[in-house]
mmCIF file of C-alpha atoms in Angstrom:
data_model
loop_
_atom_site.group_PDB
_atom_site.id
_atom_site.type_symbol
_atom_site.label_atom_id
_atom_site.label_comp_id
_atom_site.label_asym_id
_atom_site.label_seq_id
_atom_site.Cartn_x
_atom_site.Cartn_y
_atom_site.Cartn_z
ATOM 1 C CA MET A 1 0.005 0.014 -0.004
ATOM 2 C CA LYS A 2 1.472 3.343 -0.999
ATOM 3 C CA THR A 3 0.998 6.369 1.158
ATOM 4 C CA VAL A 4 2.099 9.938 0.726
ATOM 5 C CA LEU A 5 3.891 12.159 3.239
ATOM 6 C CA THR A 6 3.577 15.916 2.875
ATOM 7 C CA PHE A 7 5.686 18.303 4.877
ATOM 8 C CA ALA A 8 7.142 21.797 4.973
ATOM 9 C CA ALA A 9 10.230 22.938 6.839
ATOM 10 C CA ALA A 10 11.662 26.421 6.826
ATOM 11 C CA ALA A 11 15.194 25.124 7.024
ATOM 12 C CA MET A 12 14.663 22.876 4.044
ATOM 13 C CA ILE A 13 13.078 25.654 2.019
ATOM 14 C CA ALA A 14 16.033 27.901 2.779
ATOM 15 C CA THR A 15 18.361 25.144 1.597
ATOM 16 C CA ALA A 16 16.384 24.846 -1.630
ATOM 17 C CA GLN A 17 16.646 28.539 -2.297
ATOM 18 C CA ASN A 18 20.389 28.512 -1.683
ATOM 19 C CA PRO A 19 21.547 24.950 -2.396
ATOM 20 C CA ALA A 20 24.994 24.099 -1.099
ATOM 21 C CA PRO A 21 27.562 22.814 -3.571
ATOM 22 C CA PRO A 22 27.878 19.002 -3.623
ATOM 23 C CA PRO A 23 30.687 17.645 -1.423
ATOM 24 C CA THR A 24 33.854 16.491 -3.121
ATOM 25 C CA ALA A 25 33.955 12.710 -3.412
ATOM 26 C CA LYS A 26 36.622 11.108 -1.245
ATOM 27 C CA LYS A 27 38.339 7.813 -1.866
ATOM 28 C CA ALA A 28 37.777 5.349 0.901
ATOM 29 C CA PRO A 29 40.937 4.497 2.859
ATOM 30 C CA PRO A 30 42.419 0.967 2.653
ATOM 31 C CA GLY A 31 40.660 -1.523 4.847
ATOM 32 C CA SER A 32 37.307 0.232 4.648
ATOM 33 C CA SER A 33 34.198 -1.886 4.781
ATOM 34 C CA LEU A 34 32.629 -3.168 1.568
ATOM 35 C CA ASP A 35 29.697 -0.773 2.044
ATOM 36 C CA GLN A 36 32.057 2.140 2.380
ATOM 37 C CA ARG A 37 34.078 1.161 -0.668
ATOM 38 C CA ARG A 38 30.901 0.750 -2.731
ATOM 39 C CA GLY A 39 29.633 4.078 -1.441
ATOM 40 C CA SER A 40 26.325 2.584 -0.221
ATOM 41 C CA SER A 41 26.695 4.390 3.110
ATOM 42 C CA ARG A 42 26.458 7.650 1.154
ATOM 43 C CA VAL A 43 23.406 6.743 -0.887
ATOM 44 C CA THR A 44 20.983 9.675 -0.782
ATOM 45 C CA TRP A 45 17.453 9.459 0.667
ATOM 46 C CA ARG A 46 16.127 10.105 -2.832
ATOM 47 C CA THR A 47 18.094 7.216 -4.317
ATOM 48 C CA ARG A 48 16.926 4.919 -1.531
ATOM 49 C CA THR A 49 13.332 5.915 -2.181
ATOM 50 C CA LEU A 50 13.571 5.439 -5.932
ATOM 51 C CA ALA A 51 15.459 2.165 -5.626
ATOM 52 C CA GLY A 52 12.434 0.514 -4.071
ATOM 53 C CA ASN A 53 14.126 -2.693 -3.057
ATOM 54 C CA ASP A 54 13.023 -4.623 0.009
ATOM 55 C CA ARG A 55 15.978 -3.514 2.128
ATOM 56 C CA LEU A 56 15.121 0.190 1.825
ATOM 57 C CA LEU A 57 12.103 2.222 2.889
ATOM 58 C CA ASN A 58 9.930 3.071 -0.129
ATOM 59 C CA TRP A 59 8.184 6.234 1.011
ATOM 60 C CA LYS A 60 6.824 8.853 -1.339
ATOM 61 C CA THR A 61 7.935 11.965 0.480
ATOM 62 C CA GLY A 62 7.683 15.575 -0.601
ATOM 63 C CA PRO A 63 6.402 19.021 0.232
ATOM 64 C CA ALA A 64 3.156 20.657 -0.624
ATOM 65 C CA ALA A 65 3.807 23.308 -3.250
ATOM 66 C CA SER A 66 1.955 25.737 -0.972
ATOM 67 C CA ALA A 67 4.826 25.409 1.540
ATOM 68 C CA PHE A 68 6.796 27.698 -0.742
ATOM 69 C CA VAL A 69 4.771 30.825 -0.098
ATOM 70 C CA GLN A 70 6.422 32.839 -2.863
ATOM 71 C CA GLY A 71 6.610 31.922 -6.497
ATOM 72 C CA THR A 72 4.697 29.722 -8.917
ATOM 73 C CA PHE A 73 4.019 26.009 -8.843
ATOM 74 C CA LEU A 74 6.834 25.392 -11.327
ATOM 75 C CA GLU A 75 9.243 27.344 -9.089
ATOM 76 C CA ALA A 76 8.149 25.099 -6.220
ATOM 77 C CA VAL A 77 9.081 22.103 -8.429
ATOM 78 C CA ASP A 78 12.551 23.603 -8.881
ATOM 79 C CA LYS A 79 12.988 23.993 -5.127
ATOM 80 C CA THR A 80 11.669 20.489 -4.444
ATOM 81 C CA ASP A 81 14.209 19.061 -6.865
ATOM 82 C CA ALA A 82 16.982 21.105 -5.156
ATOM 83 C CA LEU A 83 15.989 19.484 -1.864
ATOM 84 C CA GLY A 84 16.555 16.064 -3.441
ATOM 85 C CA LEU A 85 12.885 15.054 -3.107
ATOM 86 C CA ALA A 86 11.032 13.160 -5.818
ATOM 87 C CA SER A 87 7.385 13.982 -5.020
ATOM 88 C CA ILE A 88 5.273 17.095 -4.719
ATOM 89 C CA GLU A 89 1.646 17.892 -3.803
ATOM 90 C CA ALA A 90 -0.133 20.540 -5.865
ATOM 91 C CA SER A 91 -3.341 22.306 -4.951
ATOM 92 C CA SER A 92 -6.055 24.332 -6.605
ATOM 93 C CA ARG A 93 -4.460 27.394 -5.017
ATOM 94 C CA ASN A 94 -1.273 27.137 -7.037
ATOM 95 C CA LEU A 95 -2.463 25.046 -9.970
ATOM 96 C CA ALA A 96 -6.003 25.810 -11.062
ATOM 97 C CA PRO A 97 -8.037 22.892 -12.464
ATOM 98 C CA THR A 98 -8.316 24.846 -15.737
ATOM 99 C CA THR A 99 -4.515 24.864 -16.197
ATOM 100 C CA ASP A 100 -2.975 23.428 -19.366
ATOM 101 C CA VAL A 101 -1.295 20.301 -18.016
ATOM 102 C CA GLU A 102 1.271 19.764 -20.750
ATOM 103 C CA PRO A 103 3.689 22.537 -19.696
ATOM 104 C CA VAL A 104 3.408 21.233 -16.117
ATOM 105 C CA LYS A 105 4.247 17.679 -17.154
ATOM 106 C CA GLU A 106 7.105 18.891 -19.303
ATOM 107 C CA ALA A 107 8.537 20.832 -16.341
ATOM 108 C CA LEU A 108 8.295 17.829 -14.048
ATOM 109 C CA ARG A 109 10.157 15.406 -16.341
ATOM 110 C CA PRO A 110 13.677 16.830 -16.264
ATOM 111 C CA HIS A 111 13.425 17.430 -12.535
ATOM 112 C CA ALA A 112 12.403 13.803 -11.804
ATOM 113 C CA VAL A 113 9.698 15.142 -9.538
ATOM 114 C CA ALA A 114 6.318 13.408 -9.580
ATOM 115 C CA LEU A 115 3.074 15.203 -8.808
ATOM 116 C CA VAL A 116 1.538 12.628 -6.501
ATOM 117 C CA GLY A 117 -1.407 14.422 -4.883
ATOM 118 C CA TYR A 118 -3.731 17.240 -5.906
ATOM 119 C CA ARG A 119 -5.487 19.056 -3.051
ATOM 120 C CA VAL A 120 -8.767 20.964 -3.298
ATOM 121 C CA GLU A 121 -10.948 22.565 -0.662
ATOM 122 C CA THR A 122 -13.899 20.314 -1.433
ATOM 123 C CA ILE A 123 -13.982 17.180 -3.543
ATOM 124 C CA THR A 124 -17.236 16.781 -5.467
ATOM 125 C CA ALA A 125 -18.505 14.277 -8.029
ATOM 126 C CA ASP A 126 -17.132 16.462 -10.819
ATOM 127 C CA LYS A 127 -15.774 14.408 -13.687
ATOM 128 C CA LYS A 128 -13.651 17.370 -14.882
ATOM 129 C CA LEU A 129 -11.834 17.473 -11.563
ATOM 130 C CA PHE A 130 -10.989 13.781 -11.704
ATOM 131 C CA ASP A 131 -9.961 14.027 -15.339
ATOM 132 C CA PHE A 132 -7.657 16.938 -14.483
ATOM 133 C CA ALA A 133 -5.991 14.937 -11.723
ATOM 134 C CA LYS A 134 -5.579 12.005 -14.114
ATOM 135 C CA ALA A 135 -4.081 14.243 -16.804
ATOM 136 C CA LEU A 136 -1.491 15.384 -14.236
ATOM 137 C CA VAL A 137 -0.760 11.701 -13.524
ATOM 138 C CA ALA A 138 -1.620 12.338 -9.863
ATOM 139 C CA GLU A 139 -2.383 9.324 -7.739
ATOM 140 C CA MET A 140 -4.984 10.978 -5.569
ATOM 141 C CA LEU A 141 -7.216 13.904 -4.786
ATOM 142 C CA ILE A 142 -6.958 15.246 -1.241
ATOM 143 C CA GLY A 143 -9.639 17.317 0.455
ATOM 144 C CA ASN A 144 -12.984 17.386 2.251
ATOM 145 C CA ALA A 145 -16.203 15.865 0.887
ATOM 146 C CA ALA A 146 -19.843 15.788 1.917
ATOM 147 C CA LEU A 147 -20.957 12.364 3.138
ATOM 148 C CA VAL A 148 -23.992 12.457 0.824
ATOM 149 C CA ALA A 149 -21.647 12.761 -2.161
ATOM 150 C CA LEU A 150 -19.402 9.817 -1.264
ATOM 151 C CA ALA A 151 -21.221 7.250 -3.416
ATOM 152 C CA ALA A 152 -20.912 9.361 -6.550
ATOM 153 C CA ILE A 153 -17.325 10.287 -5.723
ATOM 154 C CA ASP A 154 -16.518 6.623 -5.170
ATOM 155 C CA ALA A 155 -17.921 5.759 -8.595
ATOM 156 C CA LEU A 156 -15.760 8.415 -10.289
ATOM 157 C CA ALA A 157 -12.715 7.267 -8.324
ATOM 158 C CA ALA A 158 -13.233 3.727 -9.615
ATOM 159 C CA GLU A 159 -13.843 4.913 -13.182
ATOM 160 C CA THR A 160 -10.775 7.174 -13.359
ATOM 161 C CA LYS A 161 -8.496 5.077 -11.101
ATOM 162 C CA ILE A 162 -7.838 8.225 -9.026
ATOM 163 C CA LYS A 163 -7.847 7.658 -5.258
ATOM 164 C CA VAL A 164 -9.558 10.051 -2.884
ATOM 165 C CA ALA A 165 -7.970 10.911 0.451
ATOM 166 C CA LEU A 166 -10.426 12.672 2.773
ATOM 167 C CA LEU A 167 -8.968 15.033 5.357
ATOM 168 C CA THR A 168 -9.414 13.836 8.914
ATOM 169 C CA ARG A 169 -8.595 14.947 12.415
ATOM 170 C CA ASN A 170 -10.221 11.824 13.896
ATOM 171 C CA PRO A 171 -9.081 8.845 11.815
ATOM 172 C CA LYS A 172 -10.934 6.117 13.729
ATOM 173 C CA ALA A 173 -14.266 7.917 13.601
ATOM 174 C CA ASP A 174 -13.927 8.928 9.966
ATOM 175 C CA LEU A 175 -12.947 5.384 9.000
ATOM 176 C CA ALA A 176 -16.462 4.338 9.980
ATOM 177 C CA ALA A 177 -17.879 7.024 7.675
ATOM 178 C CA ILE A 178 -16.133 5.514 4.617
ATOM 179 C CA ALA A 179 -16.703 1.911 5.598
ATOM 180 C CA GLY A 180 -19.247 1.420 2.802
ATOM 181 C CA THR A 181 -16.991 2.750 0.058
ATOM 182 C CA SER A 182 -14.474 0.975 -2.141
ATOM 183 C CA ARG A 183 -10.733 0.868 -1.474
ATOM 184 C CA GLN A 184 -10.398 3.909 -3.744
ATOM 185 C CA ILE A 185 -11.551 6.053 -0.816
ATOM 186 C CA GLY A 186 -9.188 6.600 2.091
ATOM 187 C CA LEU A 187 -8.006 9.166 4.605
ATOM 188 C CA ALA A 188 -5.443 11.965 4.767
ATOM 189 C CA ALA A 189 -4.361 12.391 8.357
ATOM 190 C CA ASP A 190 -1.577 14.294 10.130
ATOM 191 C CA THR A 191 0.874 13.259 12.782
ATOM 192 C CA GLY A 192 -0.987 15.336 15.360
ATOM 193 C CA SER A 193 -4.053 13.114 15.084
ATOM 194 C CA LEU A 194 -2.634 9.748 14.025
ATOM 195 C CA ASN A 195 -1.302 7.558 16.801
ATOM 196 C CA LEU A 196 -0.507 3.834 16.981
ATOM 197 C CA ASP A 197 -4.054 2.998 18.065
ATOM 198 C CA ALA A 198 -5.634 4.891 15.172
ATOM 199 C CA LEU A 199 -3.086 3.435 12.717
ATOM 200 C CA ALA A 200 -4.040 -0.092 13.787
ATOM 201 C CA ALA A 201 -7.661 0.694 12.898
ATOM 202 C CA VAL A 202 -7.079 2.648 9.677
ATOM 203 C CA LYS A 203 -4.270 0.481 8.208
ATOM 204 C CA ASP A 204 -4.112 0.729 4.431
ATOM 205 C CA ARG A 205 -6.978 3.205 4.197
ATOM 206 C CA LEU A 206 -4.337 5.794 5.160
ATOM 207 C CA PHE A 207 -3.465 7.391 1.841
ATOM 208 C CA ALA A 208 -1.633 10.547 2.930
ATOM 209 C CA LEU A 209 0.079 11.773 6.084
ATOM 210 C CA GLU A 210 1.128 15.327 6.817
ATOM 211 C CA LEU A 211 4.056 15.820 9.161
ATOM 212 C CA ARG A 212 2.996 18.360 11.801
ATOM 213 C CA ARG A 213 5.312 17.460 14.696
ATOM 214 C CA ALA A 214 8.918 16.402 14.605
ATOM 215 C CA GLY A 215 9.312 14.501 17.886
ATOM 216 C CA SER A 216 8.476 10.891 18.808
ATOM 217 C CA LEU A 217 7.580 9.804 15.284
ATOM 218 C CA ALA A 218 9.861 6.769 15.107
ATOM 219 C CA PRO A 219 7.360 4.305 16.684
ATOM 220 C CA LEU A 220 4.663 5.451 14.235
ATOM 221 C CA PHE A 221 6.930 5.122 11.213
ATOM 222 C CA ASN A 222 8.288 1.770 12.362
ATOM 223 C CA GLU A 223 4.727 0.434 12.691
ATOM 224 C CA MET A 224 3.739 1.737 9.253
ATOM 225 C CA ASN A 225 6.799 0.058 7.832
ATOM 226 C CA ARG A 226 5.968 -3.200 9.595
ATOM 227 C CA LEU A 227 2.400 -3.092 8.262
ATOM 228 C CA GLU A 228 3.731 -2.127 4.785
ATOM 229 C CA ILE A 229 1.635 1.038 4.757
ATOM 230 C CA ARG A 230 3.101 3.534 2.357
ATOM 231 C CA PRO A 231 1.105 6.804 2.456
ATOM 232 C CA LEU A 232 2.083 10.017 0.698
ATOM 233 C CA PHE A 233 4.082 12.152 3.159
#
């Protein structure tokens, strides 16, 4: 199950705006371990994510474009690439659903940055919205939705193969609200509301996770890894 992690950090943004020059490669001294000689100890987080083998975590991790408060969406893509991240979340605030998608896709290709999620204020059973997300090659729509519209939204999600992650501050309670929907409908939580107890209930219906606190997250991440839950971060 793939999940998405979305985060914003001022320090990281500053690094993106003024990227440091890459360090000079150093030859390992004689007698170094095999890992050191192969350079695997210096493999970047991005490479580990893209490698996707069973020995490495396979998270899809990236910022929301809105985290970069100045500039366009395409400028946010540049900064995301400078941070060494391979995913980004767009929203209707920085990429209107009437946007021509071809220039956006062309800009993403050389940067090796994938647009994984598209966030809107309210998700409705609007075929044009789902088609726009599909044209962007996004995996999911993220936002709020009226309960009465869930059946129609679920049908469009199945038709377009676009997942829907509903924003939640109470994952266990909201899981009950989507119990009658297909596996195309899931939740988008944050680390302030998701704990180990809620994770055990939600499991692979967790599609996206926003990082809101930095401390004490290792137990949560370890449990997600054990359960093979891979949300968008």
